[in-house]
Structure formats: structure tokens, C-alpha cells
Short mmCIF file of C-alpha atoms (C1' of nucleotides) in Angstrom, two decimals:
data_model
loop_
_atom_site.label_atom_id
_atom_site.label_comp_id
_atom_site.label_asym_id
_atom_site.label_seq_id
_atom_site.Cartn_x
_atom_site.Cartn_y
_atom_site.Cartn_z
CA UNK H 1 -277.19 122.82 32.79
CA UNK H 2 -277.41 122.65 36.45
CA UNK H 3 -281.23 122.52 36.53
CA UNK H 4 -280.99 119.53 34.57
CA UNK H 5 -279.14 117.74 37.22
CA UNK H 6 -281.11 115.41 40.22
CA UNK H 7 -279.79 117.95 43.05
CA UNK H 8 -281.16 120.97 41.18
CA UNK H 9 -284.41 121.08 42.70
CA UNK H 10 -283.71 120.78 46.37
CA UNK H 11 -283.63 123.72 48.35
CA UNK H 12 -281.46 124.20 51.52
CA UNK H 13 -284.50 123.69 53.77
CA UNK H 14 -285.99 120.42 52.64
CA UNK H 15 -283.33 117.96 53.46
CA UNK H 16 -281.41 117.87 50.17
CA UNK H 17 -278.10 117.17 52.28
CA UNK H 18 -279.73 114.17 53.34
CA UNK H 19 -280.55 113.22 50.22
CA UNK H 20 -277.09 113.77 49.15
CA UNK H 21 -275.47 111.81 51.51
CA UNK H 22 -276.79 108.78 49.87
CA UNK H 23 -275.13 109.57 46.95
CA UNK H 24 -271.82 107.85 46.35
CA UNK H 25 -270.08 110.96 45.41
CA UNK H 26 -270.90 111.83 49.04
CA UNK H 27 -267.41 109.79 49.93
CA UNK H 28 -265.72 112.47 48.69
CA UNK H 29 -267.25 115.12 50.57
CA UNK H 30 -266.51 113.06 54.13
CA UNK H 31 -262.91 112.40 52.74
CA UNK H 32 -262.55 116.27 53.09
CA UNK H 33 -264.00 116.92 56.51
CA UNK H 34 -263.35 119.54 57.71
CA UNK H 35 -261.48 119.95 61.15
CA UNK H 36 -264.21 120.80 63.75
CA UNK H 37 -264.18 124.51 64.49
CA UNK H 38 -266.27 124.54 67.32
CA UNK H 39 -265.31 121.37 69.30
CA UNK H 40 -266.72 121.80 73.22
CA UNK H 41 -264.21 118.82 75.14
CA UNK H 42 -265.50 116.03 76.99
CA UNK H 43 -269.37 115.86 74.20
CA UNK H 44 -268.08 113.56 71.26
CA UNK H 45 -271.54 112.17 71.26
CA UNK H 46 -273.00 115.30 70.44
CA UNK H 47 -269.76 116.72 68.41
CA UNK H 48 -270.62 113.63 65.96
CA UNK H 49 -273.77 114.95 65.72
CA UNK H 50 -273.58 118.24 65.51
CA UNK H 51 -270.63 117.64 62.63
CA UNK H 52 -273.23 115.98 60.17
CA UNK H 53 -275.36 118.53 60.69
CA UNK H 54 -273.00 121.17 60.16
CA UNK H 55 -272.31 119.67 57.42
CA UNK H 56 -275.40 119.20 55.85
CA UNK H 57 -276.30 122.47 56.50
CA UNK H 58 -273.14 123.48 55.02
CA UNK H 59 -273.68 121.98 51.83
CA UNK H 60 -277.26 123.16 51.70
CA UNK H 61 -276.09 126.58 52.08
CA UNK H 62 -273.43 126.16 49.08
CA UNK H 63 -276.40 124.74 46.74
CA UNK H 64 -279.06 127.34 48.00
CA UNK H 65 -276.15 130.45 46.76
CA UNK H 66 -275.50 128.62 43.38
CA UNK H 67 -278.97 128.59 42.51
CA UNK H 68 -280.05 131.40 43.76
CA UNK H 69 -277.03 133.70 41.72
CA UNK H 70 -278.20 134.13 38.90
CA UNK H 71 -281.20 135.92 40.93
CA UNK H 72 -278.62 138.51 41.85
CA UNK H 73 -277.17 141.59 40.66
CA UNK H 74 -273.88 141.07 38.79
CA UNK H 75 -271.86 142.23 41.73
CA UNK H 76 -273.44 140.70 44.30
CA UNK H 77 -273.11 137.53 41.81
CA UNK H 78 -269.30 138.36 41.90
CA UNK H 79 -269.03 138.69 45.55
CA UNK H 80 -270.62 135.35 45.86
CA UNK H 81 -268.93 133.78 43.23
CA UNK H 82 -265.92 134.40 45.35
CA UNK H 83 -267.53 133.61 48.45
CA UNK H 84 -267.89 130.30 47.29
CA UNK H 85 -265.09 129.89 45.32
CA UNK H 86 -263.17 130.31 48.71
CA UNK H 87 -265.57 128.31 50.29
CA UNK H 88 -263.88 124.76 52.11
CA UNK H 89 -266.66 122.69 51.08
CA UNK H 90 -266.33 123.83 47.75
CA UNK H 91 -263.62 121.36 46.11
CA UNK H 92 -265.50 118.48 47.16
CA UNK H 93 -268.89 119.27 46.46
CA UNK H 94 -267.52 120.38 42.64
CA UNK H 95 -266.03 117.07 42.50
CA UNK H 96 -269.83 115.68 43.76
CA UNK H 97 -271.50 117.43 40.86
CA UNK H 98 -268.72 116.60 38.54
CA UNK H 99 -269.47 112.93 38.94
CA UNK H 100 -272.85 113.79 38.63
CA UNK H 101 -272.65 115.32 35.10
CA UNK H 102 -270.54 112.65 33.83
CA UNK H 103 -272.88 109.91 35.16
CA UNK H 104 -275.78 111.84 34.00
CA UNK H 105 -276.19 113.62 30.45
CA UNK H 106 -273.03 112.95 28.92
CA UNK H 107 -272.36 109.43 29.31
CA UNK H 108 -274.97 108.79 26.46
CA UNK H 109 -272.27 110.96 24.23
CA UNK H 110 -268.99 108.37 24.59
CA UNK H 111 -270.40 106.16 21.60
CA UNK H 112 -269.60 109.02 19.30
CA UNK H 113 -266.49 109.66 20.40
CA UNK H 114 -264.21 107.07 18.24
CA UNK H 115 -266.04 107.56 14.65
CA UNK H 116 -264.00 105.71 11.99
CA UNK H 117 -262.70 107.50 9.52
CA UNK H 118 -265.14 109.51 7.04
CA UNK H 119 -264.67 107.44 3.40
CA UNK H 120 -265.49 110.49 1.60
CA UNK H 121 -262.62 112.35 3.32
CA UNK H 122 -260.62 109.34 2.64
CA UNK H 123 -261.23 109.66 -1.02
CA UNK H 124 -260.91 113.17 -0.86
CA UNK H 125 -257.59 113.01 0.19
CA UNK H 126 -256.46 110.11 -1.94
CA UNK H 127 -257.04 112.03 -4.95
CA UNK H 128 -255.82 115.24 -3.77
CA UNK H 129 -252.49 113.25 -2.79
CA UNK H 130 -252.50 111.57 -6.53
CA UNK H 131 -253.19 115.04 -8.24
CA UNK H 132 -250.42 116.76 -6.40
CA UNK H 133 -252.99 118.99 -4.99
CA UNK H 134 -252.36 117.95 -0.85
CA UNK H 135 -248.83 116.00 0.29
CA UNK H 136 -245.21 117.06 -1.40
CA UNK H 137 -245.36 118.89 -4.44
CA UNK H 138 -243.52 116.28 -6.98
CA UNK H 139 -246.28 117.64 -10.49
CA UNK H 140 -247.88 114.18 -9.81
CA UNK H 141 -251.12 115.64 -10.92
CA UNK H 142 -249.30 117.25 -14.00
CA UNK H 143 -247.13 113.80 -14.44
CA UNK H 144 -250.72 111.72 -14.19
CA UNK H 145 -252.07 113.86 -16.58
CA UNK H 146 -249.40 113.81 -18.96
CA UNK H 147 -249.17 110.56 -18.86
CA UNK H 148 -252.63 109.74 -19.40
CA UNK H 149 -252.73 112.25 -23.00
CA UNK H 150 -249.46 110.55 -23.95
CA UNK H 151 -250.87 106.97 -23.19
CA UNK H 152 -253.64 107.79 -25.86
CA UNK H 153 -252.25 109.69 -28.61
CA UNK H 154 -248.69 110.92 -27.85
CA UNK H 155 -247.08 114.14 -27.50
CA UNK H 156 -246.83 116.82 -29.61
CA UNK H 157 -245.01 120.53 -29.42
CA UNK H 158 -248.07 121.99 -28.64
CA UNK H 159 -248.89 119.46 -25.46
CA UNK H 160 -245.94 120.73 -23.60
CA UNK H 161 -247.26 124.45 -23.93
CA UNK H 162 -250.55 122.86 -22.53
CA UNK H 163 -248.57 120.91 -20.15
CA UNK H 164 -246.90 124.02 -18.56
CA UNK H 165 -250.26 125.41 -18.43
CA UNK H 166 -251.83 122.86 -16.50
CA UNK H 167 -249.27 122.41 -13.92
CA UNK H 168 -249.20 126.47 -13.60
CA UNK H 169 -253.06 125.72 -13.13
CA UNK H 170 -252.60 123.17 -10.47
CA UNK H 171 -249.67 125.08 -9.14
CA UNK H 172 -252.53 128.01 -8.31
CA UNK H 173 -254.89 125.52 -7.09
CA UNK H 174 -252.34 124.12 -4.51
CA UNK H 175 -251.56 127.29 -3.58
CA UNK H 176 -255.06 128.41 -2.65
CA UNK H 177 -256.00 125.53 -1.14
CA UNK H 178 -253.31 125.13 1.34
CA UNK H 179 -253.32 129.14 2.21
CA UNK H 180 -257.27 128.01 2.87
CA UNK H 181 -256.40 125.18 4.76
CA UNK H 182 -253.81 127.29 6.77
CA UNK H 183 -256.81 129.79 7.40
CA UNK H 184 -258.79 127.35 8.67
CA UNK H 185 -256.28 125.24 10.98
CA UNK H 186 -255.66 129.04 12.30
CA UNK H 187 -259.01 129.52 13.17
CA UNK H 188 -259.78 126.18 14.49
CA UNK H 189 -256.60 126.46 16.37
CA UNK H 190 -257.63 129.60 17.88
CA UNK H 191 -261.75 128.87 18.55
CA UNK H 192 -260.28 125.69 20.27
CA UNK H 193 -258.22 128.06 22.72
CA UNK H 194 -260.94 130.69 23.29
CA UNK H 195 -263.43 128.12 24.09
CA UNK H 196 -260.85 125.91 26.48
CA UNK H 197 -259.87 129.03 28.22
CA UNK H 198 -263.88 129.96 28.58
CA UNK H 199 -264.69 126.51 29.87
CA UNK H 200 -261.97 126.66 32.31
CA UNK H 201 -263.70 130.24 33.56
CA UNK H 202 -266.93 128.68 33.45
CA UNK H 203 -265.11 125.43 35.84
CA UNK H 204 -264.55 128.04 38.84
CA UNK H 205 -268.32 128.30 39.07
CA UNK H 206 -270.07 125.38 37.72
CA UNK H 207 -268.96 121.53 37.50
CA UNK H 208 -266.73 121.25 34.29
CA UNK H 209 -264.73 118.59 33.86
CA UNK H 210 -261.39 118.00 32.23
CA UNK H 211 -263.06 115.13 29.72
CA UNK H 212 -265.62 117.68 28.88
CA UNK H 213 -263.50 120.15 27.97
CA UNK H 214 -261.68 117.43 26.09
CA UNK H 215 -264.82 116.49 24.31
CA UNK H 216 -265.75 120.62 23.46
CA UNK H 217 -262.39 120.43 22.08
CA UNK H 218 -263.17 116.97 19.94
CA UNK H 219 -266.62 118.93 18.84
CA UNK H 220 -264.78 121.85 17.44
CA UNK H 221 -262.46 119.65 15.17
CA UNK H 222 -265.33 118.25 13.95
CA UNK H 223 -267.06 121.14 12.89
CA UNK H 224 -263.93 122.44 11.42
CA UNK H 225 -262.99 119.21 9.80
CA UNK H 226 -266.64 119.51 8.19
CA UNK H 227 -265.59 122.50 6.60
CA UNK H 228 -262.09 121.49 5.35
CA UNK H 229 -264.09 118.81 3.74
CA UNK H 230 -266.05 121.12 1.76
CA UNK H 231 -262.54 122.71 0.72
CA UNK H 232 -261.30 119.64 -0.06
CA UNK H 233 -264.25 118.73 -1.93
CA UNK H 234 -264.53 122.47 -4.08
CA UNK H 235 -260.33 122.08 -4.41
CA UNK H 236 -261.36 118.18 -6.13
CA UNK H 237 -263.81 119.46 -8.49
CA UNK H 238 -261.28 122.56 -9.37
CA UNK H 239 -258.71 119.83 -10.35
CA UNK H 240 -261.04 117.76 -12.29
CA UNK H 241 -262.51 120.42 -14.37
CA UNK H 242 -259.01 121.36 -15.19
CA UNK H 243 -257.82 117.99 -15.54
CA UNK H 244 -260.72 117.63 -18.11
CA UNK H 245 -260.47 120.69 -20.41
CA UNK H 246 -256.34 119.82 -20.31
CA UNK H 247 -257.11 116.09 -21.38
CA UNK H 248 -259.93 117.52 -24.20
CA UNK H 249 -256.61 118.58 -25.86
CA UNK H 250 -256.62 115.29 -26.56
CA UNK H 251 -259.11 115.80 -29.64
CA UNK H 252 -256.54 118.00 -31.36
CA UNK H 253 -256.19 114.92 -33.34
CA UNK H 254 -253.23 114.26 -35.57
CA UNK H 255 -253.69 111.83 -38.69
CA UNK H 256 -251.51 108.75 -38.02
CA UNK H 257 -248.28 108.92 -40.59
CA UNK H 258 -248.66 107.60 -44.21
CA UNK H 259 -246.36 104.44 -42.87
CA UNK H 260 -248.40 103.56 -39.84
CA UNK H 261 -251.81 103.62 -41.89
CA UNK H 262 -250.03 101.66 -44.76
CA UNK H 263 -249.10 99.04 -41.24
CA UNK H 264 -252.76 99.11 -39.88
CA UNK H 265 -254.42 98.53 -43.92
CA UNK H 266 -252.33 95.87 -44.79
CA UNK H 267 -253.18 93.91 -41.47
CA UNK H 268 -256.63 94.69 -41.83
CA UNK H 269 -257.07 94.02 -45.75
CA UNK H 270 -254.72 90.52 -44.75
CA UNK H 271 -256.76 89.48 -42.33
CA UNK H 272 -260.50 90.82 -43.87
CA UNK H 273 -261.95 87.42 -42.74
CA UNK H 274 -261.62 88.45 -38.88
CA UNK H 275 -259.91 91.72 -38.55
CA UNK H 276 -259.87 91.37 -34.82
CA UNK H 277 -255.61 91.54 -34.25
CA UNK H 278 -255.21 90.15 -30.82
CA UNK H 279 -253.69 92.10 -28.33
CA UNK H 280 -250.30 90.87 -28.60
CA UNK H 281 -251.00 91.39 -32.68
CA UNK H 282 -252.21 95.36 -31.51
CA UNK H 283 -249.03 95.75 -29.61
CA UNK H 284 -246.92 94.68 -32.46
CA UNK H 285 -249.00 96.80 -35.01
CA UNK H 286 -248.66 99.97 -32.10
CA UNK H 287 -245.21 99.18 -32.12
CA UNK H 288 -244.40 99.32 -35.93
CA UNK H 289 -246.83 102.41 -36.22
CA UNK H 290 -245.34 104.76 -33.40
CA UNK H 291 -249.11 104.76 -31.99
CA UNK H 292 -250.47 103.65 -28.68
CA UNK H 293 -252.36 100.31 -28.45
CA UNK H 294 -255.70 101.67 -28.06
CA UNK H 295 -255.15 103.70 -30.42
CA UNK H 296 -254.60 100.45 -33.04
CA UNK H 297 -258.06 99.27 -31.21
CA UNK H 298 -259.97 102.83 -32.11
CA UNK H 299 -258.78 102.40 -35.91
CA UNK H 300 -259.35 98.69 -36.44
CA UNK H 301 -262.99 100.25 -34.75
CA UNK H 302 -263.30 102.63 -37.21
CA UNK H 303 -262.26 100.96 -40.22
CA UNK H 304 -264.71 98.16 -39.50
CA UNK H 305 -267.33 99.63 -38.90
CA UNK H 306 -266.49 102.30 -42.15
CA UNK H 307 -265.85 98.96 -44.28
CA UNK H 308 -268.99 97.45 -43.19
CA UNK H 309 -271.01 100.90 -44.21
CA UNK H 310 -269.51 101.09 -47.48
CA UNK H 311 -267.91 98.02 -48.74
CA UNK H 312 -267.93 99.52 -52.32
CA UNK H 313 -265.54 102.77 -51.74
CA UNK H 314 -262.72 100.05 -49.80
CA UNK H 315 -263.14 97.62 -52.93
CA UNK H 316 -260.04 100.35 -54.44
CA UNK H 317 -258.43 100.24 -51.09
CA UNK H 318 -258.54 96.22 -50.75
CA UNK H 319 -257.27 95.78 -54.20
CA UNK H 320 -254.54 97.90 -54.02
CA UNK H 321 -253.19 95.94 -50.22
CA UNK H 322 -254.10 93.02 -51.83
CA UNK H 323 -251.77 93.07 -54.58
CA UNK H 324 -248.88 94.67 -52.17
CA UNK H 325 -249.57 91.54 -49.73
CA UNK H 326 -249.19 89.20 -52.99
CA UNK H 327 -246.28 90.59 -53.72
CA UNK H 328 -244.74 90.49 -50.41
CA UNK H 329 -245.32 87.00 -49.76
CA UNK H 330 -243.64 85.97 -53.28
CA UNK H 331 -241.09 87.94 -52.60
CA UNK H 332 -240.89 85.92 -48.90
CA UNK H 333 -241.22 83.04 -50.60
CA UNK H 334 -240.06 80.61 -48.33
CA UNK H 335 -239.19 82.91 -45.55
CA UNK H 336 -241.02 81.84 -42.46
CA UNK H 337 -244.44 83.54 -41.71
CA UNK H 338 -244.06 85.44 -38.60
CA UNK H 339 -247.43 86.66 -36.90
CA UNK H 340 -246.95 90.06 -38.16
CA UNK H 341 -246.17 89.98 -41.57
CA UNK H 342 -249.14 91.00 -43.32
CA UNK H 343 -248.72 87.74 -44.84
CA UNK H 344 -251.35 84.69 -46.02
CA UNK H 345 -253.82 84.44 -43.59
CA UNK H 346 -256.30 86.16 -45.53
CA UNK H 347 -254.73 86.76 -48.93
CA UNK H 348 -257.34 87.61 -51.51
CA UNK H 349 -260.05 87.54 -49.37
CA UNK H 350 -262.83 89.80 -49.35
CA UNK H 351 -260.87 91.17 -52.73
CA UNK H 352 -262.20 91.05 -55.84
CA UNK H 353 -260.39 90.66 -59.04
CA UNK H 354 -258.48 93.41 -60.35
CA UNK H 355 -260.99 93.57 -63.16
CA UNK H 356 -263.68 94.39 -61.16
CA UNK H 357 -265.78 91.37 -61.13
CA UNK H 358 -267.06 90.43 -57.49
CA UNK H 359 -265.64 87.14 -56.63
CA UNK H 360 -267.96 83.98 -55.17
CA UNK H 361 -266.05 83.77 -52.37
CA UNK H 362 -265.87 87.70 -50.80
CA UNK H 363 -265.05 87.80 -47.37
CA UNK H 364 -265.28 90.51 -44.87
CA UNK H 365 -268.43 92.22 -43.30
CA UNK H 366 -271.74 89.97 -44.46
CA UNK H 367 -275.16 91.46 -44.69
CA UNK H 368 -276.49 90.53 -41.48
CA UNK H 369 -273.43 93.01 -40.08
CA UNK H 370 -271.60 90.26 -38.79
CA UNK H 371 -267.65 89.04 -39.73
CA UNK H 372 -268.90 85.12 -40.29
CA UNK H 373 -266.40 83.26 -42.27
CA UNK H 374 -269.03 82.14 -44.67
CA UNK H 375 -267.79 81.18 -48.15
CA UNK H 376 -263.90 80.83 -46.89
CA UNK H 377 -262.39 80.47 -50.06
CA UNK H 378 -259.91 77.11 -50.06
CA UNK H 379 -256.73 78.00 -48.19
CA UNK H 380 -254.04 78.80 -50.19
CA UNK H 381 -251.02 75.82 -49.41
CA UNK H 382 -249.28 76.55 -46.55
CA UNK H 383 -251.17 79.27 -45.34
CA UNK H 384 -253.23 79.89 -42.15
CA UNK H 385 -256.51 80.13 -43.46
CA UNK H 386 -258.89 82.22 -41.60
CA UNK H 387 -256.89 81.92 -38.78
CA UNK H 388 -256.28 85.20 -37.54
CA UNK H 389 -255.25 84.56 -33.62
CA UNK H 390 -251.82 85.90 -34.73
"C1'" DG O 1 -264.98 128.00 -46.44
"C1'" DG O 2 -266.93 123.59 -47.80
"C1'" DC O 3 -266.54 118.93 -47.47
"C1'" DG O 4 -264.86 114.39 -47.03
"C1'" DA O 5 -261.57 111.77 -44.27
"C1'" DT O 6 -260.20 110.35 -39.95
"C1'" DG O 7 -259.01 109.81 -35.01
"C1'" DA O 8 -261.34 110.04 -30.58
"C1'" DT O 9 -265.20 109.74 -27.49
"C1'" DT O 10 -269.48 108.11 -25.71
"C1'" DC O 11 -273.29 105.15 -25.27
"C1'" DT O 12 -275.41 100.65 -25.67
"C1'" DA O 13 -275.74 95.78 -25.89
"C1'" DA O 14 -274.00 91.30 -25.42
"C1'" DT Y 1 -264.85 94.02 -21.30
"C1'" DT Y 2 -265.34 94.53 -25.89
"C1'" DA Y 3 -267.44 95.61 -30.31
"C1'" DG Y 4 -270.77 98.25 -32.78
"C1'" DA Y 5 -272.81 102.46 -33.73
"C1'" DA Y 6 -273.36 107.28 -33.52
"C1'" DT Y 7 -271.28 111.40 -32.95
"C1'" DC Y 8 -267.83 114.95 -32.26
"C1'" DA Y 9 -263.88 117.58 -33.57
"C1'" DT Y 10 -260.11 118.26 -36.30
"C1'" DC Y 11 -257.28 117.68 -40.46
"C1'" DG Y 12 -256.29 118.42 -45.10
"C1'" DC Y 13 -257.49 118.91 -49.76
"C1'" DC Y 14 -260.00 121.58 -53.20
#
DNA sequence: GGCGATGATTCTAA
DNA sequence: TTAGAATCATCGCC
């Protein structure tokens, strides 16, 4: 590193003192002068002199043994490493070529020094905090999980086998990854020392300063906190793979009760015009059913699109909830209509007579794939009609 | 075990 | 975002 510096070159014999008393870092050197050893009374013309020589001199000598050391044999290196170490001039000449270094090759270095914070360690540790993984251990991965299989199809016996399973999974993962991340705050911990202790070796015999050290120091926790990354990263995917095979349990479907299809047909067979419920009309129909409200969004999905494909198989189906919805709403006769009673918005549509015989006016999915309200048969008095924003 | 029914998921288009 | 369509995976009946 030293070659690298402006003073490197100059040898003891070629003026190089001069040239470094030019240099502001020279201050320093004068602001340790040295009491004069050899003062002869009554000449402070020529003891003036004869000090800035002496001096010069001095320093040329201290420049010509550092470069010249590693010429040496290593105990004539040590002997004059501890020659110079002792040496008087030495303090302010480190000081010199401590200024130097900092003025010199490192000052292009300070814009790196605040980085904002990496956004894929952010994330990392976001979801590492949400899964439980990294912060206190409260199941919140288990919990999110849970929650997330209940939200879409509710629990059953066997998900709280699974669920046991999964947080004894996550329970390993946490475990692993924090003895890792233990490991590796060790080993940071300890690379950090070996190197600060080296560094302050290395500062008896060439110009290291304290911000340098402190800036080996911020270089080694950013190596390391590369590689905690990478755990973090390989501890994320862990969780997600295992988040993923616990939520596929969600395909051990279980067919909706006999009461909460009866719920979903007759809304559907009521309102065959548009059988789009709205979402407050999805909530009520989860509600009544037991069932989640997406789950009243994939079966009004379903059954369109099954309706739609095969009109003729439902034609039993529609007949059957038509007649029950008849029924109902004579026996409600003159109860009020509230939006969830499968009651006349669509009675008889899109049903044909009992007999069989496919009426003018059938309603439901049209030919071009579409739920148009072509041929709306006359509204039956007091009824909604096709209205079906209940 | 085969097979149809059915709930869930995924992809695409509007 | 939502619906349609295709598909998957499981259930339940025979």
C-alpha cells in the first residue's frame, strides 16, 4: 500500500524531506520538534539551520528504513521495526502518512459507506417475521396458515393432525435457522476481532488509521450479512414449500352438506335469469350454508358453467327447486320478501313445465354462452323480476 | 376399481 | 377483479 502513496518513491538522498515539508501534514511534524540535542550557545543562526536539516535528514532516514525492510532478513526487519517504532520522529510522521492515506485512496470509498437498506433483505425478513420463522415464536406462521385453509374450506379432524405437523415443521425450520444464524454471528463476531487485532499489529508499522479499521470492520459485516441473506433466503423457500404442500391439504375436499347445497340450488334455480348473488347475497348464502364466501363464489362458478354445458341433465334439478320455491312463496304468502328467501325473483324461469314441454320463455344460459335476459317472461305481481341485486 | 359428481385451482380474457 | 373455461383431485355410489 505504501508504494501507492506520493512519498513512496523518494529516496533519502534526493530531497524528499523537502518535498515533504510542503505538505500540510508537515504541521504536525514541526508541532513535535524535537528539543535540540546538540545546541552549541551563542549560533541560533546556524542552530535554525542546522535543526531543519536535521530534521529533514531525520525523516529521510525514517522513510529510507521503511522501504527498504522488506529488503531485509526477518530479524533484521524486527530489529528495525523496533528501531523505528522507538524512533521520536515516528508519531508524527505516522500521523503524516495517515493523512496521506485518508486523503489519498480511500476517500473515493466514503460514498459507500451509508447504503440504504437492501429491499430484498427487507422482504426477507418481513416474511420470516410473519411466518414465525425470525422474531418471538407466537406459531404466527402456523396461525397464518391455519387461517388461510380455514378461510377457504374450514376445518376438519384431520387439519389439526396436519396442523401439528406443520408447526412441528416450522418449529425445525426455526430451529435450524437461528442455530445457523448463531454460527454465523459467531464467526463474524470472531473474523471481526482477528482482523481488528491484525490491523492494529499492522498500525505499529505502517499508517492505519482508526476509520480504516472501522471501515475493515463495516466490510466484514457486509460480507457476512451477504451470507445471512442467502440463509435467510434458503430458510424462505423452506417455509414456502412447506407452507404449500400443508395448504395442498386443502384439496382433500369435503362435499358441502345436503342443507347447504339445497341453500346454494334454490338461490341459483330462483334467480336462473342472473345467478350472480352479490356479495352481501354470498355472505348471507355462506352464512346459512356453514361455508366460506369464496367458497359460495367457486360453486355458483361451477354450477354455471356445468348448467351452461348441459342444460338438459339440470332441467330435473330446476324442476324439482322450482316447485319447492312455488311452494315456499304460497306458503309466505304475504310475508315480506327478504333478499334471501329464495323467493320470486326468478320463479319459473329457465323451468320448464312439469310435463316436459320446453317453455317460450326459458331463461338461464343462451346459446351464445351468455346470461342475457332475453325472453323475460312477464313478472309475476309483486315480484322483482329479473332483478337479482339482492 | 370404475365412473360420475363435485369442490378447488389455475389460466385467460375482458 | 371477476367470470369463464379447463383441469385436477377427491368423494361417494355402484
Amino acid at each position: 500500500m505504501l508504494q501507492q502513496q506520493p512519498i513512496a518513491g523518494n529516496g533519502p538522498n534526493s530531497g524528499r524531506g523537502l518535498a515533504l515539508t510542503g505538505h500540510p501534514g508537515m504541521h504536525a511534524l514541526n508541532s513535535v520538534h524535537p528539543p535540540p540535542q546538540h545546541r552549541s550557545d551563542g549560533d541560533a543562526g546556524l542552530e535554525g539551520a542546522e535543526n531543519g536539516h536535521e530534521n529533514r535528514r531525520d525523516i529521510g532516514d525514517i522513510l529510507q528504513q521503511i522501504m527498504t525492510i522488506t529488503d531485509q532478513s526477518l530479524d533484521e526487519a524486527q530489529a528495525k521495526k523496533h528501531a523505528l517504532n522507538c524512533h521520536r520522529m515516528k508519531p508524527a510522521l505516522f500521523s503524516v502518512l495517515c493523512e496521506i492515506k485518508e486523503k489519498t485512496g480511500l476517500s473515493m470509498r466514503n460514498t459507500q459507506e451509508e447504503e440504504p437498506p437492501d429491499p430484498q433483505l427487507v422482504r426477507l425478513d418481513n416474511m420470516l417475521l410473519a411466518e414465525g420463522v425470525a422474531g418471538p415464536e407466537k406459531g404466527g406462521g402456523a396461525a397464518a396458515a391455519v387461517s388461510a385453509a380455514t378461510s377457504s374450506g374450514g376445518m376438519s379432524p384431520d387439519s389439526s393432525l396436519e396442523h401439528s405437523d406443520y408447526k412441528q415443521k416450522l418449529s425445525q425450520i426455526r430451529t435450524i435457522y437461528h442455530t445457523e444464524l448463531e454460527k454465523y454471528e459467531q464467526a463474524c463476531s470472531e473474523f471481526t476481532t482477528h482482523v481488528m487485532n491484525l490491523l492494529r499489529e499492522q498500525s505499529r508499522t505502517r499508517p492505519v488509521s482508526p476509520r480504516e479499521i472501522e471501515r475493515m470492520v463495516a466490510i466484514i459485516h457486509r460480507k457476512f450479512s451477504s451470507i445471512q441473506t442467502q440463509l435467510k433466503q434458503s430458510t424462505c423457500e423452506a417455509v414456502m414449500i412447506l407452507r404449500s404442500r400443508f395448504l395442498d391439504a386443502r384439496r382433500k375436499r369435503r362435499n358441502f352438506s345436503k342443507q347447504a347445497t339445497e341453500v346454494l340450488n334454490e338461490y341459483f334455480y330462483s334467480h336462473l335469469s342472473n345467478p350472480y348473488p352479490s356479495e352481501e347475497a354470498k355472505e348471507e348464502l355462506a352464512k346459512q350454508c356453514g361455508i366460506t364466501v369464496s367458497q359460495v363464489s367457486n360453486w355458483f362458478g361451477n354450477k354455471r358453467i356445468r348448467y351452461k354445458k348441459n342444460i338438459g341433465k339440470f332441467q330435473e334439478e330446476a324442476n324439482l327447486y322450482a316447485m319447492k320455491t312455488a311452494m315456499g312463496a304460497t306458503q309466505r304468502e304475504g310475508s315480506p320478501h327478504t333478499p334471501n328467501s329464495t323467493g320470486s325473483a326468478d320463479l319459473f324461469l329457465g323451468v320448464p313445465p312439469v310435463n316436459g314441454e320446453q317453455p317460450g320463455y326459458h331463461m338461464g344460459a343462451q346459446t351464445n354462452g351468455t346470461w342475457q335476459e332475453q325472453n323475460t317472461p312477464p313478472s309475476p305481481p309483486g315480484s322483482e323480476g329479473s332483478d337479482d341485486s339482492d
